[in-house]
XYZ file of C-alpha atoms in Angstrom:
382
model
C -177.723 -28.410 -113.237
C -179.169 -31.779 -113.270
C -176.335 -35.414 -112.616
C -177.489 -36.952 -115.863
C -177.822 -40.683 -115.190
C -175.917 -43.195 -116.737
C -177.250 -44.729 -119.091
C -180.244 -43.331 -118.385
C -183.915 -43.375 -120.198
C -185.194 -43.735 -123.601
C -184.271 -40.039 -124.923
C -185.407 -37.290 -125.268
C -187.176 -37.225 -121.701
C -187.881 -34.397 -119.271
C -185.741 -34.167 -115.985
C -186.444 -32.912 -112.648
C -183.880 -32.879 -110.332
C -185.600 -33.510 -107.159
C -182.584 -32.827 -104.339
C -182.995 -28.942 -106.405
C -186.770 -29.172 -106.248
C -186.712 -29.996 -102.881
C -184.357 -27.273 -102.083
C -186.237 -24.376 -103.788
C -189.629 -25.363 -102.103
C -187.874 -24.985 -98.481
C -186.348 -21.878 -99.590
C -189.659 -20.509 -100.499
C -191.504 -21.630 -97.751
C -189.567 -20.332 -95.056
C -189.187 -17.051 -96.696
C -192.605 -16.661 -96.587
C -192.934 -17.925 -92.897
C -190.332 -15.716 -92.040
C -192.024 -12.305 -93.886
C -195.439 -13.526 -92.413
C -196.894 -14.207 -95.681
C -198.890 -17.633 -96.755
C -198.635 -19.122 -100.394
C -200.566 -20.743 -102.445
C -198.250 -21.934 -105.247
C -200.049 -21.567 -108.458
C -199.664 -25.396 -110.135
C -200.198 -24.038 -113.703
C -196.005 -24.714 -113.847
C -196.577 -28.021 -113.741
C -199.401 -29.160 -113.256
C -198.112 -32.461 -111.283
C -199.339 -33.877 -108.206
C -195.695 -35.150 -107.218
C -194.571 -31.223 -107.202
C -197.207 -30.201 -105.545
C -197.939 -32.416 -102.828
C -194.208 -31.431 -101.970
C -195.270 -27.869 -101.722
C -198.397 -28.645 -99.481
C -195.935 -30.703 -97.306
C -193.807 -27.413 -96.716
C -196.907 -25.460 -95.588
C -198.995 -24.321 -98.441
C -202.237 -22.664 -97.692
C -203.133 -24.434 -100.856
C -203.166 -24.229 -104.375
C -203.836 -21.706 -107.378
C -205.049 -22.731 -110.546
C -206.100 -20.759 -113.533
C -209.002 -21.956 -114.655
C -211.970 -24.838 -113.943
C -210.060 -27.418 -116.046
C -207.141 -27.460 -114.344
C -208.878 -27.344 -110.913
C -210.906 -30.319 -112.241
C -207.894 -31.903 -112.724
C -205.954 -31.183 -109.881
C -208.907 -31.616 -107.302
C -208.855 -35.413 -108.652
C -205.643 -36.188 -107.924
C -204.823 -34.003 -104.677
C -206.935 -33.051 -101.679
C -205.686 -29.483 -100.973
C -207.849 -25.932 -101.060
C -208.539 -24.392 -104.523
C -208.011 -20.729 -106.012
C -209.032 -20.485 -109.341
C -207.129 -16.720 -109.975
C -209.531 -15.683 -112.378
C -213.017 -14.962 -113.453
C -215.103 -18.127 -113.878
C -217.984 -17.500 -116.490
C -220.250 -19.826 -118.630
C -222.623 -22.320 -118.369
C -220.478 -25.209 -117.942
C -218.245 -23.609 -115.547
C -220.064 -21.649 -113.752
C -222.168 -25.118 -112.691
C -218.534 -26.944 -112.161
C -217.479 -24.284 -109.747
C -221.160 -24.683 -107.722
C -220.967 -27.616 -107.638
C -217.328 -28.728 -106.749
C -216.482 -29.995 -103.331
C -214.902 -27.806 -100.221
C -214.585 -24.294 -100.375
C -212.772 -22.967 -103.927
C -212.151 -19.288 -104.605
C -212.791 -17.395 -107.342
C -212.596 -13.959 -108.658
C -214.913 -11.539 -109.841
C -214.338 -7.898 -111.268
C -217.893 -6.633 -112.511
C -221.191 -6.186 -111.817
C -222.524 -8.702 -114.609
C -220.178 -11.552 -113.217
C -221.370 -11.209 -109.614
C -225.232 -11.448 -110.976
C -224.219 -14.603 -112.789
C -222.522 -16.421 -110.052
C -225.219 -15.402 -107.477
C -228.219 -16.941 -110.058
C -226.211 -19.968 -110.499
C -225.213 -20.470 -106.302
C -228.587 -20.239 -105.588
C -229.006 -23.933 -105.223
C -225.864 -24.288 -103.336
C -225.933 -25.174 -99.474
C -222.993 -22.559 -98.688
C -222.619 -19.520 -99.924
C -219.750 -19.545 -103.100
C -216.217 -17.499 -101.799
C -214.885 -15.097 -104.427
C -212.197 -12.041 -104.177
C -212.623 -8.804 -105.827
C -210.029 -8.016 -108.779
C -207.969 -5.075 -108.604
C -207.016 -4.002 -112.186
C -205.711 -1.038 -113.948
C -205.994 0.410 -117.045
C -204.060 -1.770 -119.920
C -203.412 -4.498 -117.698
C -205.454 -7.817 -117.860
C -209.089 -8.748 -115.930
C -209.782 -6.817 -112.857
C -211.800 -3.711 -111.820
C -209.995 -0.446 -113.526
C -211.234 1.689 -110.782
C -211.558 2.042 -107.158
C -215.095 3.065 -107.319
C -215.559 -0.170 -109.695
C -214.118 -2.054 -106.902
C -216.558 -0.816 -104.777
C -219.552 -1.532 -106.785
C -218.719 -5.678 -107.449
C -218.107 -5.583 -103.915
C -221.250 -4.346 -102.308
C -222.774 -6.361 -105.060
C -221.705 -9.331 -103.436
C -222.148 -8.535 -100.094
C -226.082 -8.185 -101.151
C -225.941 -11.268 -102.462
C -227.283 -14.339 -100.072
C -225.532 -16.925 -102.467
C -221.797 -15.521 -102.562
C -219.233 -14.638 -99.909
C -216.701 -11.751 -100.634
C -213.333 -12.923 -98.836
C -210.869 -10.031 -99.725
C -209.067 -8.509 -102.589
C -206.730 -10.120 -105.728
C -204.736 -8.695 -108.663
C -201.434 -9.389 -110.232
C -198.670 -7.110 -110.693
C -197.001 -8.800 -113.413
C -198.882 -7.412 -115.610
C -197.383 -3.881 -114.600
C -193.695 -5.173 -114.273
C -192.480 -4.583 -117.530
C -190.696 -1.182 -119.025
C -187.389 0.459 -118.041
C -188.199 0.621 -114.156
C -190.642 -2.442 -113.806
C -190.329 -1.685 -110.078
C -192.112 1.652 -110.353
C -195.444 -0.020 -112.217
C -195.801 -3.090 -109.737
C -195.269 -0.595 -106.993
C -197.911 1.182 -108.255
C -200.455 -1.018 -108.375
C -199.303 -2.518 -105.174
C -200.770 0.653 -103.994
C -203.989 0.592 -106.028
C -204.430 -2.682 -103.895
C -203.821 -1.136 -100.806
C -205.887 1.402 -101.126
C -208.928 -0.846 -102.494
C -208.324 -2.925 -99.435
C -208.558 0.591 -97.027
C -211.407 1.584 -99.009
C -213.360 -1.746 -98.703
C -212.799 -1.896 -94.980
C -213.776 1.505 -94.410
C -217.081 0.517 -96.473
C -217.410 -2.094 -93.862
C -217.011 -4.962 -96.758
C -215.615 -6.929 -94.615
C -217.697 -7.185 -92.046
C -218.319 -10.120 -90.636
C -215.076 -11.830 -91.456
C -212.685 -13.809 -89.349
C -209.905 -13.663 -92.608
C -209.540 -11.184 -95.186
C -207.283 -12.728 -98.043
C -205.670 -10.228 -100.022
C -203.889 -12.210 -102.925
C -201.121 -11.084 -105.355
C -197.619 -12.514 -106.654
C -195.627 -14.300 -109.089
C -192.500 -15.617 -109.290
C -190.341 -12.392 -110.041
C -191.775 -9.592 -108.015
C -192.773 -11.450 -104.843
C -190.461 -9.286 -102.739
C -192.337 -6.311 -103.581
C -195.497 -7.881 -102.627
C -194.290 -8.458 -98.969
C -195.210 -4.480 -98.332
C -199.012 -5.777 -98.463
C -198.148 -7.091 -94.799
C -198.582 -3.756 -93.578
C -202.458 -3.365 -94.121
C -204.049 -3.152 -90.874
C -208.404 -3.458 -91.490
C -209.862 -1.348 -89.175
C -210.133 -3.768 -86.231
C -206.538 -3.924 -86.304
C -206.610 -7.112 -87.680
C -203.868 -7.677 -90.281
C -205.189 -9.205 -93.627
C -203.826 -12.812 -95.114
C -201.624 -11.673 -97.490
C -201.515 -14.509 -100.158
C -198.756 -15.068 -102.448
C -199.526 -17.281 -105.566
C -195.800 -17.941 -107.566
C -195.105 -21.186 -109.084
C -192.206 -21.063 -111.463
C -190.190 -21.007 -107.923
C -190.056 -24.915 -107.244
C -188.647 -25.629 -110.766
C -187.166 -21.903 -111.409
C -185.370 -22.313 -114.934
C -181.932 -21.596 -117.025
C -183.376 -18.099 -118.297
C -186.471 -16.046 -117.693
C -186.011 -16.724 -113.993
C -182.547 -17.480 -113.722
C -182.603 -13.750 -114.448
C -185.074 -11.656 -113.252
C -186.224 -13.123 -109.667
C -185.359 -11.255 -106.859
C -181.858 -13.201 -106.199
C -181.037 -12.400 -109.523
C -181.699 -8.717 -109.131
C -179.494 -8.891 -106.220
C -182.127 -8.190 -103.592
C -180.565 -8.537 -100.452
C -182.010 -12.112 -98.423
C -184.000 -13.283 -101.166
C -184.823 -17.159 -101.664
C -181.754 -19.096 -103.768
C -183.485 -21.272 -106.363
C -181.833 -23.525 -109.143
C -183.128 -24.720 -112.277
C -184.203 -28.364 -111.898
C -185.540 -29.117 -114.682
C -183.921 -29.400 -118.166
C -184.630 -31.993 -121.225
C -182.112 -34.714 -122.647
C -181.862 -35.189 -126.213
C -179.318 -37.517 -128.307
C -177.416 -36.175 -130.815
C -178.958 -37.372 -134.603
C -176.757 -35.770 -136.664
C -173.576 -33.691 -137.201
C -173.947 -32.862 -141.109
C -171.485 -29.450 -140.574
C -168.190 -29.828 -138.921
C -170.079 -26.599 -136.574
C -173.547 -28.113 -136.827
C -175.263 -30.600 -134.832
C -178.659 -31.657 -134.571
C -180.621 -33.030 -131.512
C -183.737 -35.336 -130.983
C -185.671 -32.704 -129.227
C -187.861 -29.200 -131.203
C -190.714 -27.472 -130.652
C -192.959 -30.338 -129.369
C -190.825 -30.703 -126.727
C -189.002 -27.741 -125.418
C -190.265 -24.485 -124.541
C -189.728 -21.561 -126.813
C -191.796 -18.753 -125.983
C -189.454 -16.486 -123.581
C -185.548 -17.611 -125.034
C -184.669 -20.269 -126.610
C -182.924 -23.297 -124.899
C -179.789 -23.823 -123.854
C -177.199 -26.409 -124.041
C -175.831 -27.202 -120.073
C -173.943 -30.153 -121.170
C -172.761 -32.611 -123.181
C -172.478 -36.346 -122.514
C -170.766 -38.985 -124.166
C -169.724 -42.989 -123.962
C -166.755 -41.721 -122.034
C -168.181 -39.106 -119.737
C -168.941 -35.142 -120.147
C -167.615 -33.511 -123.028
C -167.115 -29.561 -122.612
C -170.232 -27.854 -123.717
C -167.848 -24.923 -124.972
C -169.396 -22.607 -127.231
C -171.987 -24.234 -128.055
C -175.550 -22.192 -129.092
C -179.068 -23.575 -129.963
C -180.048 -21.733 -132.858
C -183.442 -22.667 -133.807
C -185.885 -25.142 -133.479
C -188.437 -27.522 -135.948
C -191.278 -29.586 -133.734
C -188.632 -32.588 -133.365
C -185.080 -30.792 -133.795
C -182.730 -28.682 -132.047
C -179.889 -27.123 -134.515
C -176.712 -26.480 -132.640
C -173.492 -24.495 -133.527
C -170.384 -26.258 -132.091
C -166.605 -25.638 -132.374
C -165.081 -27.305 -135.597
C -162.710 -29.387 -133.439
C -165.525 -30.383 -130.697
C -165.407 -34.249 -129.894
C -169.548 -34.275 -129.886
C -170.725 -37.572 -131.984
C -173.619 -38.812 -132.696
C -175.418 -40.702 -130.654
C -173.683 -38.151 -127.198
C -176.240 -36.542 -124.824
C -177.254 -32.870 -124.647
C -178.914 -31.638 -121.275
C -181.028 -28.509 -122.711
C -181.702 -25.757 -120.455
C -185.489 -24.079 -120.806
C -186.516 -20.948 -120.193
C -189.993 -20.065 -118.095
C -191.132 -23.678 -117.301
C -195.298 -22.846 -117.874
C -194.500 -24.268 -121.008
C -192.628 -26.901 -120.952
C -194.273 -29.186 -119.018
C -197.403 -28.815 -120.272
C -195.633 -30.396 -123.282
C -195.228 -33.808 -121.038
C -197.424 -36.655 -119.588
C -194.399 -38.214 -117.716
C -190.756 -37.022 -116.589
C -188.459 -39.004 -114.750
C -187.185 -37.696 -111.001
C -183.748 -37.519 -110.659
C -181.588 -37.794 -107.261
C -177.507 -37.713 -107.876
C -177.114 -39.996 -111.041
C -180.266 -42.052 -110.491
C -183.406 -42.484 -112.023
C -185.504 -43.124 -108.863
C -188.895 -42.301 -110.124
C -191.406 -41.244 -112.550
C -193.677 -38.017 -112.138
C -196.831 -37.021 -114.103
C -198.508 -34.193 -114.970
C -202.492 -33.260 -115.278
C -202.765 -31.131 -118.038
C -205.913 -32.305 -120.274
């Protein structure tokens, strides 16, 4: 939980704890090192160059975006490699990704796609990189069948304009039910065995590094099993993790479900270290207050916020039973105890759940070591 400075900025502002930040980037990093894996955070989170130039000082094999705007963005502002994780299609984009500098990766999962990309690389000196994307059925992009995976792939290997460089997918989408384990297992395997099967086709060719790319920020401990491909040259593939929500982590959709949280045994510790502070507006109820901070400012989508703390003229005051119970776009209503010494004017230090979308709600936050302000971050989103 984030040392809220004294008296600290203009309110409400967002946080980031940087000792925390700092701490869950090593954590992640040498997990990886130690499991033989590479990452390449996806910057979606947070879309900020001061967070991410932290990661690519820890080792990074570079970054992940999700689409040509925010690789438009980042590449301005930070000189790293590029993974869009998705399918890049239209005019506009499709010319972007030709044209951009270095060596980005993209993904492609059909026939139609490859043709598009290869008309439009034609004028391009190298050829264009792309992965193939595993899917399954009822899950999001990607190939739904092995023999589809095959197809886009020997499509692009007949192509003089494109380069295939391995296989992507994300299990995610599969990690939900009773027993998420059992579906991201599952099409763990799927990936494994369009890797085999792509090899054995001699897709790879040719190839000093296969990348085979999966991974978020909850089931990245299954993923680690992806080590264990051996190509037929007995070459082991790059296996490429792409979480994000790790360097920030949060005070609920994470704080819950990442592999520490499940109790997995050696998994990363992370912290939230990021919140938002609010002032107090109003306490109309003797069990009711309201704070400067709604919908425009905190994000909603997975649980609601939560109040951490409370700060007043005089120090902390105990955050006891207190519960956000809704939001408007400027306004947080709070439930308090009747006797509670919160006034008007105190400090709340509000809790988010999955950070994707809160700091895309942000051009600035301020950095926070111990009780200091010590700098101001920004973020990229257009």
């Amino acid at each position: 939980m984030i040392a809220l400075p004294d008296p600290g900025p203009v309110c409400p502002y967002l946080a980031v704890d940087d000792d925390a930040l700092s701490d869950n980037i090593g954590a992640m990093a040498r997990w990886c090192a130690d499991r033989g894996v590479a990452i390449a955070p996806h910057a979606k989170t947070t879309m900020s160059p001061y967070v991410v130039r932290k990661q690519l000082a820890a080792g990074a094999w570079g970054l992940t975006v999700a689409n040509v705007t925010q690789a438009a963005a980042l590449g301005s502002s930070v000189d790293a490699r590029l993974m869009i994780a998705n399918q890049v299609v239209g005019g506009p984009e499709t010319d972007w990704l030709v044209r951009a500098p270095g060596d980005p990766l993209s993904w492609v999962d059909s026939v139609a796609q490859v043709d598009a990309l290869d008309r439009a690389a034609s004028a391009r000196a190298h050829p264009l990189s792309v992965l193939v994307e595993v899917g399954l059925p009822d899950g999001r992009a990607g190939a739904r069948s092995l023999e589809e995976v095959l197809a886009v792939s020997q499509r692009v290997r007949a192509s003089r304009h494109l380069l295939l460089r391995g296989v992507a997918g994300y299990e995610g989408s599969y990690g939900i039910g009773s027993d998420p384990g059992v579906g991201v297992d599952a099409f763990l395997a799927r990936v494994e065995a369009a890797v085999g099967g792509l090899d054995e086709a001699r897709c790879f060719d040719g190839l000093e590094d296969v990348i085979v790319t999966v991974g978020g920020s909850i089931h990245f401990d299954r993923c680690v099993r992806l080590t264990g491909v051996e190509l037929r040259d007995h070459r082991a593939a790059t296996v490429l993790l792409r979480s994000g929500c790790y360097a920030v982590h949060d005070d609920g959709l994470y704080a819950r479900s990442t592999p520490s949280a499940r109790g997995v045994p050696d998994a990363p510790l992370f912290r939230s270290a990021v919140s938002v502070v609010a002032r107090v507006q109003s306490r109309p109820e003797p069990d009711l207050v309201i704070v400067g901070a709604g919908r425009r400012d905190l994000a909603y989508d997975q649980d609601l916020p939560v109040v951490l703390s409370w700060h007043g003229a005089d120090g902390p005051v105990s955050a006891e039973r207190s519960r956000l119970d809704r939001l408007d776009d400027q306004h947080a209503y709070v439930r308090v105890a009747h006797d509670s010494r919160i006034a008007v004017g105190d400090r709340a230090v509000l809790g988010i759940s999955h950070p994707c979308s809160v700091f895309d709600r942000w051009r600035t936050f301020q950095i926070v070591r111990g009780r200091r302000v010590v700098g101001t971050g920004e973020t990229v989103f257009s």
